[in-house]
Coordinates of C-alpha atoms and ligand atoms in Angstrom, one line a residue:
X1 CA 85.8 60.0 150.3
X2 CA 82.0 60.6 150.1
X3 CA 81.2 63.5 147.4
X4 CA 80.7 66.3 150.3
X5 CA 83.7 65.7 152.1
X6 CA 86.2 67.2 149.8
X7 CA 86.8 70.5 148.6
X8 CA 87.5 70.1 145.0
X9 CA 87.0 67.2 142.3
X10 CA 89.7 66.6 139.6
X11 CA 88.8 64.7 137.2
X12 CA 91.6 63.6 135.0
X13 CA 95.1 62.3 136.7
X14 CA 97.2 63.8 133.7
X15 CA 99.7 66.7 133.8
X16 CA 97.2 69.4 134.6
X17 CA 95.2 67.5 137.0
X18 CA 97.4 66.2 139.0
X19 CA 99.3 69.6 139.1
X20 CA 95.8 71.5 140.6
X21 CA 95.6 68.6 143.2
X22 CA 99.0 68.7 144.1
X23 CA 98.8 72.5 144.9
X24 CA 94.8 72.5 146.5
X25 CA 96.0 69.7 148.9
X26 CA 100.2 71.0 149.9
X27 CA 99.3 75.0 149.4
X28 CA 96.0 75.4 150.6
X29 CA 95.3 72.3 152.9
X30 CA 92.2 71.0 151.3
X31 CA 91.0 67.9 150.2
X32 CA 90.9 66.8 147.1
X33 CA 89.5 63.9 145.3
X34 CA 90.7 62.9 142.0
X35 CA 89.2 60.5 139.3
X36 CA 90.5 58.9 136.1
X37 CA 88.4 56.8 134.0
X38 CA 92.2 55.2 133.0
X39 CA 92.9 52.2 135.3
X40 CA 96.2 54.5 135.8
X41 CA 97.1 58.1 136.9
X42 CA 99.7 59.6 134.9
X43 CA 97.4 60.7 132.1
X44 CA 98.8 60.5 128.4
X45 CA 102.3 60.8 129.8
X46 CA 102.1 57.1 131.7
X47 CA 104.8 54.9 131.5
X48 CA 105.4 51.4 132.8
X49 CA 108.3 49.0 132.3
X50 CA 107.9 46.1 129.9
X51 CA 107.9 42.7 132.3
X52 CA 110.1 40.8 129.3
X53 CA 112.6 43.2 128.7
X54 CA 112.8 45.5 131.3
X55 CA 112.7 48.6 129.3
X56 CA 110.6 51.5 130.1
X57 CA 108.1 51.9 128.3
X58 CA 106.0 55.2 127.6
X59 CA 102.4 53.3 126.9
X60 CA 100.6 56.5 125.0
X61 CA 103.7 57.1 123.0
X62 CA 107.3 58.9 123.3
X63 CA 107.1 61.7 125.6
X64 CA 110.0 64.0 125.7
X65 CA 110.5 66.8 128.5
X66 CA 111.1 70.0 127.7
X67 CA 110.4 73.7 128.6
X68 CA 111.9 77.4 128.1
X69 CA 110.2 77.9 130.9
X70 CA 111.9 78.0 134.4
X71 CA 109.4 78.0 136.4
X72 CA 108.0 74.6 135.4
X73 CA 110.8 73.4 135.3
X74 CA 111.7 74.3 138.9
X75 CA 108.6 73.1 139.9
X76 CA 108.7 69.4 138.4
X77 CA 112.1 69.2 139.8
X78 CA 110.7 69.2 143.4
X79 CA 109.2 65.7 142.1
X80 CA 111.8 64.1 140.2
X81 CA 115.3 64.5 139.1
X82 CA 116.5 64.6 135.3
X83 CA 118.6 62.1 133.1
X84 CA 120.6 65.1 130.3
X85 CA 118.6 63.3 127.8
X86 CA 118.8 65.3 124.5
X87 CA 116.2 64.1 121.8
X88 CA 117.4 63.8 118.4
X89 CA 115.1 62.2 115.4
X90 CA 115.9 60.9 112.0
X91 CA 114.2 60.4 109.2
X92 CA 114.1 57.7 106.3
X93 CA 113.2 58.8 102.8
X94 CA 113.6 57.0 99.5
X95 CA 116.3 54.7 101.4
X96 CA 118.4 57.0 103.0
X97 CA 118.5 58.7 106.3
X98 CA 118.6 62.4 107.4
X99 CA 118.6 64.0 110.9
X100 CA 115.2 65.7 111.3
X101 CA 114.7 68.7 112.0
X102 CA 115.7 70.4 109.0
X103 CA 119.2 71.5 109.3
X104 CA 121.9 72.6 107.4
X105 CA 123.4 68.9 107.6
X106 CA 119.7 67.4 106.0
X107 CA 120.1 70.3 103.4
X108 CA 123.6 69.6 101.9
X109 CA 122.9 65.8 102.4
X110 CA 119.6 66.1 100.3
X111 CA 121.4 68.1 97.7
X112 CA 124.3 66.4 97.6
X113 CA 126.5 69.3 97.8
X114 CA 128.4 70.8 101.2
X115 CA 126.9 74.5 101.1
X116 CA 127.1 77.8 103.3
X117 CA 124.4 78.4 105.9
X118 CA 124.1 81.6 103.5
X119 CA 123.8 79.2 100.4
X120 CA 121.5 77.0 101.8
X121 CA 119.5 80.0 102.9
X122 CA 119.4 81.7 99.2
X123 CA 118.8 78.0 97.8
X124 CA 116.1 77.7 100.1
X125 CA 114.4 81.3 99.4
X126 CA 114.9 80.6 95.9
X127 CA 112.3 77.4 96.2
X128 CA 109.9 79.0 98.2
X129 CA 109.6 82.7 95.7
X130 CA 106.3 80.8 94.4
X131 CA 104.6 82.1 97.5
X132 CA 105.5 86.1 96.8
X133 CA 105.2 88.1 99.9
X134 CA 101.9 86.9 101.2
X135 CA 101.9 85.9 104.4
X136 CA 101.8 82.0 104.9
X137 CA 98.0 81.1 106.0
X138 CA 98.2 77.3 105.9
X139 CA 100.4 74.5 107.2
X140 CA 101.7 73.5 103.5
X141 CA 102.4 77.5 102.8
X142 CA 104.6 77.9 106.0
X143 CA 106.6 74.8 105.8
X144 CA 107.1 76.4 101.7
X145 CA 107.8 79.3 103.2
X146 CA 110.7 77.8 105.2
X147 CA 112.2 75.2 103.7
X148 CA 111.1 75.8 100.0
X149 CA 109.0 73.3 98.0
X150 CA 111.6 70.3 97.2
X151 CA 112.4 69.8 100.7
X152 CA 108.8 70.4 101.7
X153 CA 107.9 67.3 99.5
X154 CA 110.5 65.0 101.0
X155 CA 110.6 65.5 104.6
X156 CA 106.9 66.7 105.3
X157 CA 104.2 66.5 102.7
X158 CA 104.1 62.8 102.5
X159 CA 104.4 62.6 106.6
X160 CA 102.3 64.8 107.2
X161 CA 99.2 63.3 104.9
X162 CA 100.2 59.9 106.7
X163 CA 99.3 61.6 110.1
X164 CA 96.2 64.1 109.5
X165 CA 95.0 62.6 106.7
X166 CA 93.5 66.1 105.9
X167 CA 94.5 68.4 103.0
X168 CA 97.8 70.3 104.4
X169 CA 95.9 73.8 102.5
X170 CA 93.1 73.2 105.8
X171 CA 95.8 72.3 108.8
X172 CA 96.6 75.1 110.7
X173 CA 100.5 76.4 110.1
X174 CA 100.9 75.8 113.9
X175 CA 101.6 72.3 113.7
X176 CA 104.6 73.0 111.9
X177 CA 105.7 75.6 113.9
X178 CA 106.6 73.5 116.2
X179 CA 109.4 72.2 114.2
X180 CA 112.7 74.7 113.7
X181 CA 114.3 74.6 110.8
X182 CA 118.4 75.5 111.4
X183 CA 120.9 76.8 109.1
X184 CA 123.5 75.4 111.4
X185 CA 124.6 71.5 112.2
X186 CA 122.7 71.9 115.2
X187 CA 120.6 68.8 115.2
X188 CA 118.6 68.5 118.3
X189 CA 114.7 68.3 118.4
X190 CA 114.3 70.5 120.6
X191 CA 115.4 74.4 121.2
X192 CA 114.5 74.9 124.9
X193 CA 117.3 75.7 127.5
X194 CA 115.6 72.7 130.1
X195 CA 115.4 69.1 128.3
X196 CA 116.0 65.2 130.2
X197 CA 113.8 62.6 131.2
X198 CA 112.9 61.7 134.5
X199 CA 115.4 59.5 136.3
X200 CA 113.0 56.8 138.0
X201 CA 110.4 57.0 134.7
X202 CA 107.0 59.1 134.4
X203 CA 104.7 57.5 136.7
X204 CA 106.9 57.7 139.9
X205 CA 106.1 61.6 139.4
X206 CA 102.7 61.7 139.4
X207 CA 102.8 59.0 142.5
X208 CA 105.1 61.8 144.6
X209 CA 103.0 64.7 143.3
X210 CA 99.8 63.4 144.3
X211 CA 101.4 61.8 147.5
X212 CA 99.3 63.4 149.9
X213 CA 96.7 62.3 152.5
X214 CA 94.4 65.2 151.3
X215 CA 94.4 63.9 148.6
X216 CA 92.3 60.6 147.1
X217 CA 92.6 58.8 144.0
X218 CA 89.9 57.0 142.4
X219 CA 91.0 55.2 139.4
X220 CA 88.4 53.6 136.6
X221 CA 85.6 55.9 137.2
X222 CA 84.5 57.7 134.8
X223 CA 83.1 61.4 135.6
X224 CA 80.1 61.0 133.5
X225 CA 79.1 57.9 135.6
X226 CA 79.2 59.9 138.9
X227 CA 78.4 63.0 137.9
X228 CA 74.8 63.1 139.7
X229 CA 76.2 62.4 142.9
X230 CA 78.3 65.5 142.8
X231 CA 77.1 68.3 144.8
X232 CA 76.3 71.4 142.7
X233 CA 77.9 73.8 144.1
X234 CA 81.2 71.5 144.4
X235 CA 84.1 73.3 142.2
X236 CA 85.3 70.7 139.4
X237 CA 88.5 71.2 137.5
X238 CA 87.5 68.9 134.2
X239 CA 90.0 67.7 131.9
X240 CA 88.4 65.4 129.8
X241 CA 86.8 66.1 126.3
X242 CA 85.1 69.7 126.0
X243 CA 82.7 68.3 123.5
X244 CA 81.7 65.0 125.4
X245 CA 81.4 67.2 128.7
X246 CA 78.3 69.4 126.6
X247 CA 76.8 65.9 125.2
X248 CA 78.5 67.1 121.6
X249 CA 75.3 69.6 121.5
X250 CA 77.4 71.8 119.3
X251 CA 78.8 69.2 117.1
X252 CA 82.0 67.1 117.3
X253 CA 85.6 68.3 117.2
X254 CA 87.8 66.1 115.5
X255 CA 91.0 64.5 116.5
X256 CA 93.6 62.5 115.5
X257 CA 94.5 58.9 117.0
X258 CA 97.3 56.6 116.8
X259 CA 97.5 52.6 116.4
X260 CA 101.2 52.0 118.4
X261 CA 101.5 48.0 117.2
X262 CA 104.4 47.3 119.9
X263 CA 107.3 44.3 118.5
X264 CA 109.5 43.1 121.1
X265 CA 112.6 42.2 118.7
X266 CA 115.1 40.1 119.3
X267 CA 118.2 42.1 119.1
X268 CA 119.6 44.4 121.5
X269 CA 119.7 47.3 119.2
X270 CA 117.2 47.8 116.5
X271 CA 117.8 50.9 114.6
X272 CA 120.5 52.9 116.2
X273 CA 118.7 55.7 117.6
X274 CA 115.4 55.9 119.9
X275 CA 112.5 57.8 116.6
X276 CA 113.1 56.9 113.0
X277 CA 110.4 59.3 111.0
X278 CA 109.0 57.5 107.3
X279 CA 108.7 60.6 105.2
X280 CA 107.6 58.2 101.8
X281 CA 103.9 58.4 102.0
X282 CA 103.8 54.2 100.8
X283 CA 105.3 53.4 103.9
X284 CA 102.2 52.9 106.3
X285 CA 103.5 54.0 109.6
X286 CA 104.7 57.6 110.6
X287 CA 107.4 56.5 113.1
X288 CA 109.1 53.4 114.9
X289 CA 110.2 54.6 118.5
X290 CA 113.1 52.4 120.1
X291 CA 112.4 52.8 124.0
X292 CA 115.7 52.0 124.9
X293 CA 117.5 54.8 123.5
X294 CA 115.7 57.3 125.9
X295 CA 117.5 55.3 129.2
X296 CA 121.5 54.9 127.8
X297 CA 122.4 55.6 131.2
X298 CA 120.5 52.5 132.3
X299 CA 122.0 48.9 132.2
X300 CA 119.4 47.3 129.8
X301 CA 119.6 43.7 128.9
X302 CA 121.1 44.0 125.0
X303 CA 119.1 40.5 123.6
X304 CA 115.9 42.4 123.1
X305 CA 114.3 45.4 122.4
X306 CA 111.0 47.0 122.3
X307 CA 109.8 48.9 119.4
X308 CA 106.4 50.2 118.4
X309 CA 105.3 51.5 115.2
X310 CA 103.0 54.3 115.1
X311 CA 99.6 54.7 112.4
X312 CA 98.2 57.9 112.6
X313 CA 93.7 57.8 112.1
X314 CA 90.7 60.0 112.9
X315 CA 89.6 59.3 115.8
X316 CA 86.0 57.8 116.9
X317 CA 84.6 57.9 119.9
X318 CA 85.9 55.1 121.9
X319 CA 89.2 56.2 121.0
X320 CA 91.9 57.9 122.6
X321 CA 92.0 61.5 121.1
X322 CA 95.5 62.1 120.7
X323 CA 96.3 65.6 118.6
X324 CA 93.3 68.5 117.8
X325 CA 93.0 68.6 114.2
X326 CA 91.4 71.9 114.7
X327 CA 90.4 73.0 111.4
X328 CA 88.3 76.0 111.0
X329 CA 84.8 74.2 111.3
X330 CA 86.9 73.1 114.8
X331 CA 87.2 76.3 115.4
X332 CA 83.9 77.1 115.2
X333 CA 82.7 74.5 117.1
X334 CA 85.4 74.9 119.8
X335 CA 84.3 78.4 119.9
X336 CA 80.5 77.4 120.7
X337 CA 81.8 75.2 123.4
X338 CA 84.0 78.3 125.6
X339 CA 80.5 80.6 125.5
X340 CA 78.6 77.0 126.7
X341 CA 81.5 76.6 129.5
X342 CA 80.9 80.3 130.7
X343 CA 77.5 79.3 132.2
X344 CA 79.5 76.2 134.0
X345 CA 79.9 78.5 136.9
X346 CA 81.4 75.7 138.9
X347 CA 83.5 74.0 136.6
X348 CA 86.8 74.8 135.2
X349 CA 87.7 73.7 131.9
X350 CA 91.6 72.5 131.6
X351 CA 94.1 70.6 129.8
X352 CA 94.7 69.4 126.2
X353 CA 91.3 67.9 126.0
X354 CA 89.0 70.2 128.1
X355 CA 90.5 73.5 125.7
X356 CA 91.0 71.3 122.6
X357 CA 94.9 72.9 122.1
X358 CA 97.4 71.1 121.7
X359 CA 99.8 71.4 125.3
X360 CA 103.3 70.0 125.5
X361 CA 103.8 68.5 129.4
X362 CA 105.3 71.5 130.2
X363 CA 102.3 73.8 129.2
X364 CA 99.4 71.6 130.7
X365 CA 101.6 72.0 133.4
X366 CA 102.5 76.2 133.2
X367 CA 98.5 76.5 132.6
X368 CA 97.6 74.6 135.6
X369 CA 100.1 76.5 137.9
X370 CA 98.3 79.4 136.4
X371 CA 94.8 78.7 136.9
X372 CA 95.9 77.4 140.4
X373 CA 96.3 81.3 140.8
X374 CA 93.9 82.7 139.0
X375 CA 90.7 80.7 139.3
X376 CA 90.9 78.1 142.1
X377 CA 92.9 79.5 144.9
X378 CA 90.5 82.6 144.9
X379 CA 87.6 80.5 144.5
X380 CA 88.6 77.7 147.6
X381 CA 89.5 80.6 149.7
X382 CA 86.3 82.2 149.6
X383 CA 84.3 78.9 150.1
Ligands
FAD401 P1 96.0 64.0 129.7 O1 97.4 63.5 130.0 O2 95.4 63.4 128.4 O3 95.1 63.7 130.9 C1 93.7 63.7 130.9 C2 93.1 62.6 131.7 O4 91.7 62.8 131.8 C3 93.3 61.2 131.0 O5 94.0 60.4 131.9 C4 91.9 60.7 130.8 O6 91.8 59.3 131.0 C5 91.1 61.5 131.8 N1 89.7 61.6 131.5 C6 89.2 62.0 130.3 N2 87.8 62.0 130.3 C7 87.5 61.5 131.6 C8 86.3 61.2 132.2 N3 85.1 61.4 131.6 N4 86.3 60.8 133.5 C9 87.5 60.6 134.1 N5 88.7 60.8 133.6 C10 88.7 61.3 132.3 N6 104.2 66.5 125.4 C11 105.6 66.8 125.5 O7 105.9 67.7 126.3 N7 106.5 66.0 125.0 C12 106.3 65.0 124.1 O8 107.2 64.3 123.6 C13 104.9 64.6 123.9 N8 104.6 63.6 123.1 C14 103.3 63.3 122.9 C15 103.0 62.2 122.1 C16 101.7 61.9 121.9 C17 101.4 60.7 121.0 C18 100.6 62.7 122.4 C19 99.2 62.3 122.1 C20 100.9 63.7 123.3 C21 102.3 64.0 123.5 N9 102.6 65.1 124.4 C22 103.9 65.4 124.6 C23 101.6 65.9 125.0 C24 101.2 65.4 126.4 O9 100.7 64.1 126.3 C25 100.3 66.4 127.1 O10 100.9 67.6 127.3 C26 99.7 66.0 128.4 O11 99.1 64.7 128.3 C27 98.7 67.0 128.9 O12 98.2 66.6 130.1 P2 96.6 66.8 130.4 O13 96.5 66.5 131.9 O14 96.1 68.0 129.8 O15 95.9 65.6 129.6
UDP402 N1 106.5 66.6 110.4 C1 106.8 66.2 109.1 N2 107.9 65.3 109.0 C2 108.6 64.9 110.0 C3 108.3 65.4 111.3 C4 107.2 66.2 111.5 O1 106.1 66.5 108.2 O2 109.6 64.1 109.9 C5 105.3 67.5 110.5 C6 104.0 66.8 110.7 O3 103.0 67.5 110.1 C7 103.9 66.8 112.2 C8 104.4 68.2 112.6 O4 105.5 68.4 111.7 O5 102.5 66.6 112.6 C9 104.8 68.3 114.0 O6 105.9 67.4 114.3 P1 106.1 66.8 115.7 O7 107.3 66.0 115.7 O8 106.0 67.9 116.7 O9 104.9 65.8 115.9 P2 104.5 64.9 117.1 O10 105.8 64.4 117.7 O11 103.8 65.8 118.1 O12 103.7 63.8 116.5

């Protein structure tokens, strides 16, 4: 498709972008034309299947599905079906293995002692009264606040510097939010009513979402190296880097990359379970992931496996920026970048890279579906 003959340009075949496209080309009947700089569409939540073992393999590393929020959920459905995949991680420390996330079974296992929810609770509140009743402003003063200093210096302060590398005092207490921490033997990862994994794998979504004549894909082209052909007044949903899109005028925001060094082992089952966490700090890598566990209900080969351990670095440049470190010199930064993107008339700003947040799939996806409404619908119809 030649620049003027489409409506809207996506650039960016992840979650969000490929959720604007699908809705511009099967809602409103116009063309869209989306690019990737990736030789794939799919975005970070790719996945492929490994030629030698057969075993799906997620190529930007383990993404799990999950939302509280129905509407999503209903929405992806009309492109895939779900396995009743239920994620549950563990975590090695000092030799010895806990379920993760911090639960009453980690507690009395890490203590040695079979306790109460309402014993672990007072245990716990006794080993975080260092903080008084100030409000937690920092990543290492909530996870205190919640699980109390001992278990704060097993299960997350040596993790934790593995993956930011950045004092815990300067992270931002939402990354830790993320985790729950139960009083109950309730083990599971996650705490949303809709979890699984999609039946026929990742990509085959994004293939049936963007499965539209309306709609063209260009893969490996990159928006910066077409961006003079694009007429001005063309509307551009953008969900690459904020920060590269304004030629890092206002500085760099930093991210955080991983190194996945993939092993294909020869035995059929490598560690039992599909995410072993290394709390030890000595221990190099943050996580192995054992794709095979996510599929039990598919008839792998059992002679080999594929694992891949993960090392956590700042990112440069030419890598893939994986998680915002966001900081409050981010912040800043970030900040100077939204009053930049108010005088990009025509270009909306989307995603995890083009807001610098962190998104779960199901929240690049809600925020697409929402600036669907909101921003492009009104804009295409007017055009
Ligand atoms: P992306 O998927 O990153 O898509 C953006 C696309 O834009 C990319 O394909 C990129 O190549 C393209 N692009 C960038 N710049 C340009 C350019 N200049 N020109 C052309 N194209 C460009 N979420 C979960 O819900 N569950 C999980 O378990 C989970 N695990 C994760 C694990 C890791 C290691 C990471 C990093 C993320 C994980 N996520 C998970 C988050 C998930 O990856 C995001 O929610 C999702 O990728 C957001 O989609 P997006 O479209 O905003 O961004
Ligand atoms: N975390 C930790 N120990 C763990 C798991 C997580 O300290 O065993 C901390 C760590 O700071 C991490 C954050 O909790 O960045 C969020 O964990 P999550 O599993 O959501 O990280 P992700 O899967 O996105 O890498």
């Amino acid at each position: 498709m030649a620049p003027h003959f489409y409506d809207i340009l996506v650039v960016g075949a992840g979650f969000y972008g490929a959720t604007i496209a699908e809705r511009v080309a099967n809602v409103l009947g116009k063309r869209v034309l989306v690019i990737d700089r990736r030789d794939h569409i799919g975005g970070n939540a790719y996945s492929e299947i490994n030629p030698e073992t057969g075993i799906e393999v997620h190529r930007y590393g383990a993404h799990l599905f999950h939302t509280p929020n129905k509407l999503v959920w209903d929405y992806l459905n009309g492109f895939t079906a779900f396995t009743g995949y239920q994620h549950r991680v563990f975590t090695s420390f000092k030799g010895q293995v806990y379920p993760m996330p911090i639960n009453l079974a980690t507690i009395c296992q890490y203590f040695g002692k079979q306790m109460s929810p309402d014993e672990a609770r007072a245990l716990v509140r006794e080993q975080s009264a260092e903080l008084g009743d100030a409000a937690p402003r920092n990543l290492e003063e909530k996870a205190i606040s919640l699980i109390g200093r001992p278990l704060y210096e097993a299960f997350i302060r040596g993790y934790t510097a593995k993956q930011w590398q950045t004092d815990p005092t300067l992270l931002p207490e939402s990354i830790i939010s993320r985790l729950p921490v139960r009083y109950n033997f309730n083990n599971r990862y996650f705490s949303d009513k809709y979890e699984g994994l999609p039946v026929d794998g990742y990509t085959a979504i994004f293939e049936r979402m963007l499965d539209n004549p309306l709609i063209e894909i260009q893969t490996g082209v990159d928006y910066f190296a077409i961006k003079d052909t694009i007429p001005k007044d063309k509307l551009v949903v953008f969900t690459g880097p904020i920060d590269r899109y304004f030629d890092y005028r206002a500085g760099e925001l930093s991210w955080r990359t991983i190194d996945f060094e993939p092993e294909i082992v020869g035995v059929g089952d490598y560690q039992g379970t599909a995410v072993m966490n290394y709390a030890d700090e000595d221990i190099p890598f943050t996580r192995i992931l054992e794709f095979r566990h996510f599929n039990p209900e598919r008839n792998y080969q059992t002679e080999k496996s594929y694992i891949v351990r993960e090392y956590s670095r700042f990112a440069r440049h030419e890598d893939e920026p994986y998680y915002p470190i966001d900081t409050p010199e981010d912040k800043k930064v970030y900040q100077a970048y939204r009053s930049l993107a108010e005088g990009e008339e025509n270009v909306i700003f989307g995603g995890r890279l083009g807001t610098y947040r962190y998104l779960d799939m199901h929240q690049a996806i809600g925020a697409a579906l929402k600036a669907f409404d909101t921003e492009v619908q009104p804009r295409l119809s007017r055009a």
